[in-house]
mmCIF file with all atom_site columns, C-alpha atoms in Angstrom:
data_model
loop_
_atom_site.group_PDB
_atom_site.id
_atom_site.type_symbol
_atom_site.label_atom_id
_atom_site.label_alt_id
_atom_site.label_comp_id
_atom_site.label_asym_id
_atom_site.label_entity_id
_atom_site.label_seq_id
_atom_site.pdbx_PDB_ins_code
_atom_site.Cartn_x
_atom_site.Cartn_y
_atom_site.Cartn_z
_atom_site.occupancy
_atom_site.B_iso_or_equiv
_atom_site.pdbx_formal_charge
_atom_site.auth_seq_id
_atom_site.auth_comp_id
_atom_site.auth_asym_id
_atom_site.auth_atom_id
_atom_site.pdbx_PDB_model_num
ATOM 1   C CA . ARG A 1 1   ? 95.523 -174.581 -19.349 1.00 51.00 ? 194 ARG A CA 1
ATOM 2   C CA . GLY A 1 2   ? 91.992 -175.151 -19.392 1.00 59.00 ? 195 GLY A CA 1
ATOM 3   C CA . PHE A 1 3   ? 88.092 -174.630 -21.408 1.00 65.00 ? 196 PHE A CA 1
ATOM 4   C CA . ASP A 1 4   ? 85.292 -172.259 -20.120 1.00 73.00 ? 197 ASP A CA 1
ATOM 5   C CA . VAL A 1 5   ? 82.921 -174.250 -18.546 1.00 79.00 ? 198 VAL A CA 1
ATOM 6   C CA . LEU A 1 6   ? 79.414 -172.318 -18.927 1.00 82.00 ? 199 LEU A CA 1
ATOM 7   C CA . TYR A 1 7   ? 77.042 -174.398 -17.138 1.00 87.00 ? 200 TYR A CA 1
ATOM 8   C CA . GLN A 1 8   ? 77.410 -176.557 -14.557 1.00 89.00 ? 201 GLN A CA 1
ATOM 9   C CA . THR A 1 9   ? 73.826 -178.421 -13.014 1.00 90.00 ? 202 THR A CA 1
ATOM 10  C CA . THR A 1 10  ? 73.127 -180.053 -9.698  1.00 90.00 ? 203 THR A CA 1
ATOM 11  C CA . VAL A 1 11  ? 70.438 -182.269 -10.257 1.00 91.00 ? 204 VAL A CA 1
ATOM 12  C CA . GLY A 1 12  ? 69.379 -185.415 -7.738  1.00 88.00 ? 205 GLY A CA 1
ATOM 13  C CA . ASP A 1 13  ? 68.509 -189.312 -8.386  1.00 88.00 ? 206 ASP A CA 1
ATOM 14  C CA . ASN A 1 14  ? 65.419 -188.266 -10.216 1.00 93.00 ? 207 ASN A CA 1
ATOM 15  C CA . GLU A 1 15  ? 64.448 -190.130 -13.352 1.00 94.00 ? 208 GLU A CA 1
ATOM 16  C CA . LYS A 1 16  ? 62.874 -187.343 -15.133 1.00 96.00 ? 209 LYS A CA 1
ATOM 17  C CA . ARG A 1 17  ? 64.780 -184.105 -14.160 1.00 96.00 ? 210 ARG A CA 1
ATOM 18  C CA . MET A 1 18  ? 67.907 -185.908 -14.856 1.00 95.00 ? 211 MET A CA 1
ATOM 19  C CA . GLU A 1 19  ? 66.846 -187.065 -18.088 1.00 96.00 ? 212 GLU A CA 1
ATOM 20  C CA . GLN A 1 20  ? 65.678 -182.897 -18.523 1.00 97.00 ? 213 GLN A CA 1
ATOM 21  C CA . VAL A 1 21  ? 68.823 -181.295 -17.649 1.00 96.00 ? 214 VAL A CA 1
ATOM 22  C CA . ILE A 1 22  ? 70.878 -184.159 -19.568 1.00 96.00 ? 215 ILE A CA 1
ATOM 23  C CA . HIS A 1 23  ? 68.565 -182.551 -22.692 1.00 96.00 ? 216 HIS A CA 1
ATOM 24  C CA . THR A 1 24  ? 69.939 -179.673 -21.864 1.00 96.00 ? 217 THR A CA 1
ATOM 25  C CA . ALA A 1 25  ? 72.802 -179.593 -21.464 1.00 95.00 ? 218 ALA A CA 1
ATOM 26  C CA . ILE A 1 26  ? 73.522 -181.060 -24.792 1.00 95.00 ? 219 ILE A CA 1
ATOM 27  C CA . SER A 1 27  ? 71.517 -178.969 -26.740 1.00 95.00 ? 220 SER A CA 1
ATOM 28  C CA . ARG A 1 28  ? 73.941 -175.765 -25.701 1.00 92.00 ? 221 ARG A CA 1
ATOM 29  C CA . ALA A 1 29  ? 77.495 -178.150 -24.708 1.00 89.00 ? 222 ALA A CA 1
ATOM 30  C CA . ASP A 1 30  ? 80.224 -179.895 -26.825 1.00 87.00 ? 223 ASP A CA 1
ATOM 31  C CA . MET A 1 31  ? 81.338 -181.389 -23.604 1.00 88.00 ? 224 MET A CA 1
ATOM 32  C CA . ILE A 1 32  ? 79.398 -183.184 -20.981 1.00 92.00 ? 225 ILE A CA 1
ATOM 33  C CA . ILE A 1 33  ? 80.676 -183.586 -17.598 1.00 87.00 ? 226 ILE A CA 1
ATOM 34  C CA . THR A 1 34  ? 78.876 -185.627 -14.496 1.00 90.00 ? 227 THR A CA 1
ATOM 35  C CA . THR A 1 35  ? 80.122 -187.029 -11.335 1.00 86.00 ? 228 THR A CA 1
ATOM 36  C CA . GLY A 1 36  ? 78.270 -189.596 -9.585  1.00 85.00 ? 229 GLY A CA 1
ATOM 37  C CA . GLY A 1 37  ? 75.411 -192.123 -10.686 1.00 84.00 ? 230 GLY A CA 1
ATOM 38  C CA . LEU A 1 38  ? 77.836 -194.762 -11.683 1.00 85.00 ? 231 LEU A CA 1
ATOM 39  C CA . GLY A 1 39  ? 77.148 -196.725 -8.822  1.00 85.00 ? 232 GLY A CA 1
ATOM 40  C CA . PRO A 1 40  ? 75.871 -200.224 -7.470  1.00 88.00 ? 233 PRO A CA 1
ATOM 41  C CA . THR A 1 41  ? 72.544 -198.855 -5.995  1.00 85.00 ? 234 THR A CA 1
ATOM 42  C CA . ARG A 1 42  ? 68.824 -197.957 -7.678  1.00 87.00 ? 235 ARG A CA 1
ATOM 43  C CA . GLY A 1 43  ? 70.090 -194.282 -7.934  1.00 86.00 ? 236 GLY A CA 1
ATOM 44  C CA . ASP A 1 44  ? 72.818 -194.474 -9.876  1.00 90.00 ? 237 ASP A CA 1
ATOM 45  C CA . ILE A 1 45  ? 70.957 -193.575 -12.392 1.00 94.00 ? 238 ILE A CA 1
ATOM 46  C CA . THR A 1 46  ? 73.640 -190.772 -14.272 1.00 94.00 ? 239 THR A CA 1
ATOM 47  C CA . LYS A 1 47  ? 74.605 -193.933 -16.449 1.00 96.00 ? 240 LYS A CA 1
ATOM 48  C CA . ASP A 1 48  ? 71.791 -195.265 -17.081 1.00 96.00 ? 241 ASP A CA 1
ATOM 49  C CA . ILE A 1 49  ? 70.033 -192.183 -18.816 1.00 97.00 ? 242 ILE A CA 1
ATOM 50  C CA . VAL A 1 50  ? 73.089 -190.985 -20.718 1.00 97.00 ? 243 VAL A CA 1
ATOM 51  C CA . MET A 1 51  ? 72.841 -194.101 -22.443 1.00 97.00 ? 244 MET A CA 1
ATOM 52  C CA . LYS A 1 52  ? 69.070 -193.041 -22.889 1.00 97.00 ? 245 LYS A CA 1
ATOM 53  C CA . ALA A 1 53  ? 69.647 -189.429 -24.251 1.00 97.00 ? 246 ALA A CA 1
ATOM 54  C CA . CYS A 1 54  ? 72.436 -191.095 -26.492 1.00 97.00 ? 247 CYS A CA 1
ATOM 55  C CA . LYS A 1 55  ? 70.228 -194.124 -27.275 1.00 97.00 ? 248 LYS A CA 1
ATOM 56  C CA . VAL A 1 56  ? 72.768 -196.719 -26.969 1.00 97.00 ? 249 VAL A CA 1
ATOM 57  C CA . GLU A 1 57  ? 72.473 -199.608 -25.658 1.00 97.00 ? 250 GLU A CA 1
ATOM 58  C CA . GLY A 1 58  ? 74.503 -200.925 -22.475 1.00 97.00 ? 251 GLY A CA 1
ATOM 59  C CA . TYR A 1 59  ? 77.296 -204.062 -22.326 1.00 97.00 ? 252 TYR A CA 1
ATOM 60  C CA . LEU A 1 60  ? 78.502 -205.988 -19.592 1.00 97.00 ? 253 LEU A CA 1
ATOM 61  C CA . ASP A 1 61  ? 82.174 -205.282 -19.754 1.00 97.00 ? 254 ASP A CA 1
ATOM 62  C CA . GLN A 1 62  ? 83.810 -208.088 -18.474 1.00 97.00 ? 255 GLN A CA 1
ATOM 63  C CA . GLU A 1 63  ? 86.989 -206.552 -17.667 1.00 96.00 ? 256 GLU A CA 1
ATOM 64  C CA . VAL A 1 64  ? 85.422 -204.038 -15.558 1.00 95.00 ? 257 VAL A CA 1
ATOM 65  C CA . LEU A 1 65  ? 83.391 -206.742 -13.759 1.00 96.00 ? 258 LEU A CA 1
ATOM 66  C CA . ASN A 1 66  ? 86.557 -208.325 -13.169 1.00 96.00 ? 259 ASN A CA 1
ATOM 67  C CA . LYS A 1 67  ? 88.412 -206.263 -11.903 1.00 94.00 ? 260 LYS A CA 1
ATOM 68  C CA . ILE A 1 68  ? 85.418 -205.367 -9.159  1.00 95.00 ? 261 ILE A CA 1
ATOM 69  C CA . ASN A 1 69  ? 85.946 -209.042 -8.560  1.00 96.00 ? 262 ASN A CA 1
ATOM 70  C CA . ALA A 1 70  ? 89.360 -208.508 -7.726  1.00 95.00 ? 263 ALA A CA 1
ATOM 71  C CA . PHE A 1 71  ? 88.975 -205.046 -5.618  1.00 93.00 ? 264 PHE A CA 1
ATOM 72  C CA . PHE A 1 72  ? 86.729 -207.341 -3.231  1.00 94.00 ? 265 PHE A CA 1
ATOM 73  C CA . ALA A 1 73  ? 88.470 -210.208 -3.550  1.00 95.00 ? 266 ALA A CA 1
ATOM 74  C CA . LYS A 1 74  ? 91.647 -208.140 -2.113  1.00 94.00 ? 267 LYS A CA 1
ATOM 75  C CA . ARG A 1 75  ? 89.522 -206.644 0.569   1.00 92.00 ? 268 ARG A CA 1
ATOM 76  C CA . LYS A 1 76  ? 88.540 -210.425 1.423   1.00 95.00 ? 269 LYS A CA 1
ATOM 77  C CA . THR A 1 77  ? 84.457 -208.772 1.339   1.00 92.00 ? 270 THR A CA 1
ATOM 78  C CA . CYS A 1 78  ? 81.535 -210.241 0.075   1.00 92.00 ? 271 CYS A CA 1
ATOM 79  C CA . LYS A 1 79  ? 80.349 -207.697 -3.390  1.00 91.00 ? 272 LYS A CA 1
ATOM 80  C CA . ALA A 1 80  ? 76.497 -207.486 -3.448  1.00 90.00 ? 273 ALA A CA 1
ATOM 81  C CA . SER A 1 81  ? 75.100 -208.832 -6.664  1.00 91.00 ? 274 SER A CA 1
ATOM 82  C CA . ASN A 1 82  ? 73.926 -204.714 -7.200  1.00 91.00 ? 275 ASN A CA 1
ATOM 83  C CA . ASN A 1 83  ? 77.664 -204.543 -8.280  1.00 94.00 ? 276 ASN A CA 1
ATOM 84  C CA . ASP A 1 84  ? 77.744 -206.150 -11.191 1.00 95.00 ? 277 ASP A CA 1
ATOM 85  C CA . LYS A 1 85  ? 75.596 -202.832 -12.454 1.00 95.00 ? 278 LYS A CA 1
ATOM 86  C CA . GLN A 1 86  ? 78.643 -201.214 -12.370 1.00 95.00 ? 279 GLN A CA 1
ATOM 87  C CA . ALA A 1 87  ? 80.879 -203.267 -15.275 1.00 96.00 ? 280 ALA A CA 1
ATOM 88  C CA . ILE A 1 88  ? 77.391 -202.177 -17.986 1.00 96.00 ? 281 ILE A CA 1
ATOM 89  C CA . VAL A 1 89  ? 79.361 -200.407 -20.688 1.00 96.00 ? 282 VAL A CA 1
ATOM 90  C CA . PRO A 1 90  ? 77.567 -198.293 -23.048 1.00 97.00 ? 283 PRO A CA 1
ATOM 91  C CA . ILE A 1 91  ? 78.524 -199.688 -26.588 1.00 97.00 ? 284 ILE A CA 1
ATOM 92  C CA . GLY A 1 92  ? 80.655 -197.134 -27.773 1.00 95.00 ? 285 GLY A CA 1
ATOM 93  C CA . ALA A 1 93  ? 82.346 -195.805 -24.968 1.00 94.00 ? 286 ALA A CA 1
ATOM 94  C CA . THR A 1 94  ? 86.082 -195.606 -23.274 1.00 90.00 ? 287 THR A CA 1
ATOM 95  C CA . VAL A 1 95  ? 86.435 -197.030 -19.783 1.00 90.00 ? 288 VAL A CA 1
ATOM 96  C CA . LEU A 1 96  ? 88.390 -195.006 -17.169 1.00 86.00 ? 289 LEU A CA 1
ATOM 97  C CA . ASN A 1 97  ? 89.687 -197.392 -15.120 1.00 82.00 ? 290 ASN A CA 1
ATOM 98  C CA . ASN A 1 98  ? 89.558 -196.909 -11.594 1.00 81.00 ? 291 ASN A CA 1
ATOM 99  C CA . GLU A 1 99  ? 92.452 -197.188 -9.340  1.00 78.00 ? 292 GLU A CA 1
ATOM 100 C CA . VAL A 1 100 ? 90.675 -196.803 -6.392  1.00 80.00 ? 293 VAL A CA 1
ATOM 101 C CA . GLY A 1 101 ? 87.098 -197.538 -6.233  1.00 84.00 ? 294 GLY A CA 1
ATOM 102 C CA . THR A 1 102 ? 84.090 -200.380 -8.027  1.00 89.00 ? 295 THR A CA 1
ATOM 103 C CA . ALA A 1 103 ? 82.487 -197.889 -10.863 1.00 89.00 ? 296 ALA A CA 1
ATOM 104 C CA . PRO A 1 104 ? 84.660 -197.201 -13.763 1.00 89.00 ? 297 PRO A CA 1
ATOM 105 C CA . GLY A 1 105 ? 84.444 -193.488 -15.492 1.00 88.00 ? 298 GLY A CA 1
ATOM 106 C CA . LEU A 1 106 ? 82.956 -193.629 -19.005 1.00 91.00 ? 299 LEU A CA 1
ATOM 107 C CA . TRP A 1 107 ? 84.300 -191.447 -21.900 1.00 91.00 ? 300 TRP A CA 1
ATOM 108 C CA . LEU A 1 108 ? 81.477 -191.227 -24.638 1.00 94.00 ? 301 LEU A CA 1
ATOM 109 C CA . GLU A 1 109 ? 81.556 -189.504 -27.691 1.00 93.00 ? 302 GLU A CA 1
ATOM 110 C CA . HIS A 1 110 ? 78.368 -189.404 -29.106 1.00 95.00 ? 303 HIS A CA 1
ATOM 111 C CA . ASN A 1 111 ? 77.217 -187.110 -32.277 1.00 94.00 ? 304 ASN A CA 1
ATOM 112 C CA . ASP A 1 112 ? 79.454 -184.603 -31.503 1.00 91.00 ? 305 ASP A CA 1
ATOM 113 C CA . LYS A 1 113 ? 79.254 -184.649 -28.658 1.00 93.00 ? 306 LYS A CA 1
ATOM 114 C CA . ILE A 1 114 ? 81.957 -186.270 -26.036 1.00 90.00 ? 307 ILE A CA 1
ATOM 115 C CA . PHE A 1 115 ? 80.130 -187.177 -22.240 1.00 93.00 ? 308 PHE A CA 1
ATOM 116 C CA . VAL A 1 116 ? 82.812 -187.808 -19.726 1.00 89.00 ? 309 VAL A CA 1
ATOM 117 C CA . MET A 1 117 ? 81.018 -189.918 -16.218 1.00 91.00 ? 310 MET A CA 1
ATOM 118 C CA . LEU A 1 118 ? 82.869 -189.456 -13.524 1.00 85.00 ? 311 LEU A CA 1
ATOM 119 C CA . PRO A 1 119 ? 83.149 -191.409 -10.505 1.00 85.00 ? 312 PRO A CA 1
ATOM 120 C CA . ALA A 1 120 ? 81.340 -189.109 -7.582  1.00 78.00 ? 313 ALA A CA 1
ATOM 121 C CA . ILE A 1 121 ? 83.432 -190.119 -5.220  1.00 66.00 ? 314 ILE A CA 1
ATOM 122 C CA . LEU A 1 122 ? 86.241 -187.097 -5.286  1.00 58.00 ? 315 LEU A CA 1
ATOM 123 C CA . HIS A 1 123 ? 89.543 -189.325 -4.278  1.00 53.00 ? 316 HIS A CA 1
ATOM 124 C CA . CYS A 1 124 ? 88.495 -191.292 -6.903  1.00 51.00 ? 317 CYS A CA 1
ATOM 125 C CA . ASN A 1 125 ? 88.210 -188.022 -9.477  1.00 51.00 ? 318 ASN A CA 1
ATOM 126 C CA . ASN A 1 126 ? 92.005 -187.430 -8.505  1.00 55.00 ? 319 ASN A CA 1
ATOM 127 C CA . SER A 1 127 ? 92.894 -190.056 -9.624  1.00 52.00 ? 320 SER A CA 1
ATOM 128 C CA . PHE A 1 128 ? 90.827 -190.137 -12.914 1.00 51.00 ? 321 PHE A CA 1
ATOM 129 C CA . ILE A 1 129 ? 91.799 -186.434 -13.782 1.00 51.00 ? 322 ILE A CA 1
ATOM 130 C CA . PHE A 1 130 ? 95.525 -186.180 -11.946 1.00 40.00 ? 323 PHE A CA 1
ATOM 131 C CA . LYS A 1 131 ? 97.431 -189.425 -12.825 1.00 51.00 ? 324 LYS A CA 1
ATOM 132 C CA . ARG A 1 132 ? 96.212 -190.784 -16.077 1.00 52.00 ? 325 ARG A CA 1
ATOM 133 C CA . HIS A 1 133 ? 92.323 -190.137 -18.266 1.00 47.00 ? 326 HIS A CA 1
ATOM 134 C CA . PHE A 1 134 ? 92.554 -186.106 -19.516 1.00 44.00 ? 327 PHE A CA 1
ATOM 135 C CA . TYR A 1 135 ? 96.166 -186.770 -19.589 1.00 45.00 ? 328 TYR A CA 1
ATOM 136 C CA . THR A 1 136 ? 96.169 -189.508 -22.341 1.00 53.00 ? 329 THR A CA 1
ATOM 137 C CA . PRO A 1 137 ? 97.286 -187.871 -25.850 1.00 56.00 ? 330 PRO A CA 1
ATOM 138 C CA . LYS A 1 138 ? 93.876 -188.535 -27.352 1.00 57.00 ? 331 LYS A CA 1
ATOM 139 C CA . ILE A 1 139 ? 92.373 -186.966 -25.124 1.00 57.00 ? 332 ILE A CA 1
ATOM 140 C CA . SER A 1 140 ? 94.750 -184.060 -24.338 1.00 57.00 ? 333 SER A CA 1
ATOM 141 C CA . LEU A 1 141 ? 94.466 -183.010 -28.491 1.00 58.00 ? 334 LEU A CA 1
ATOM 142 C CA . ILE A 1 142 ? 90.501 -182.864 -27.567 1.00 57.00 ? 335 ILE A CA 1
ATOM 143 C CA . LEU A 1 143 ? 91.100 -180.559 -24.784 1.00 54.00 ? 336 LEU A CA 1
ATOM 144 C CA . ILE A 1 144 ? 93.205 -178.409 -26.963 1.00 52.00 ? 337 ILE A CA 1
ATOM 145 C CA . GLU A 1 145 ? 91.007 -178.460 -29.976 1.00 53.00 ? 338 GLU A CA 1
ATOM 146 C CA . PHE A 1 146 ? 88.894 -177.704 -27.373 1.00 48.00 ? 339 PHE A CA 1
ATOM 147 C CA . ASN A 1 147 ? 90.524 -173.953 -25.958 1.00 46.00 ? 340 ASN A CA 1
ATOM 148 C CA . ARG A 1 148 ? 89.570 -173.178 -30.129 1.00 44.00 ? 341 ARG A CA 1
ATOM 149 C CA . ILE A 1 149 ? 86.125 -173.472 -29.282 1.00 42.00 ? 342 ILE A CA 1
ATOM 150 C CA . SER A 1 150 ? 84.577 -169.966 -28.853 1.00 40.00 ? 343 SER A CA 1
ATOM 151 C CA . SER A 1 151 ? 81.312 -169.269 -26.747 1.00 41.00 ? 344 SER A CA 1
ATOM 152 C CA . ARG A 1 152 ? 78.142 -169.886 -28.816 1.00 43.00 ? 345 ARG A CA 1
ATOM 153 C CA . VAL A 1 153 ? 76.380 -167.041 -27.225 1.00 40.00 ? 346 VAL A CA 1
#
């Protein structure tokens, strides 16, 4: 089970370099998986760059914002206003709930490409990948279809 990983790239929080990496990924892959860049800081720009590359606007998802507020309330800590940025969701994206942190993952299908944006924290990714999200019926079917895709190189 699985699919071939043809390329893996690491890029820092630099807007121009990240734009270049995302555009290169779009040109050579059907599925682009990112980790990191979904947090509340100025350096967390992955979601913004993907939205820009896809020419997709974002909206404030009230359900995500409520979960972020509940996360901080449960811990009896104050939420910084920059955490609200994590509730911005690209139009057309599916929110992948994060059960252990504040940054939700995102699944965006655009122009025959699939973007899977996951938070960087390893324990968050384990929660996403192994507990729920990659094995929902829709995602399982897509991954099965990806197994049939051969390299175009």
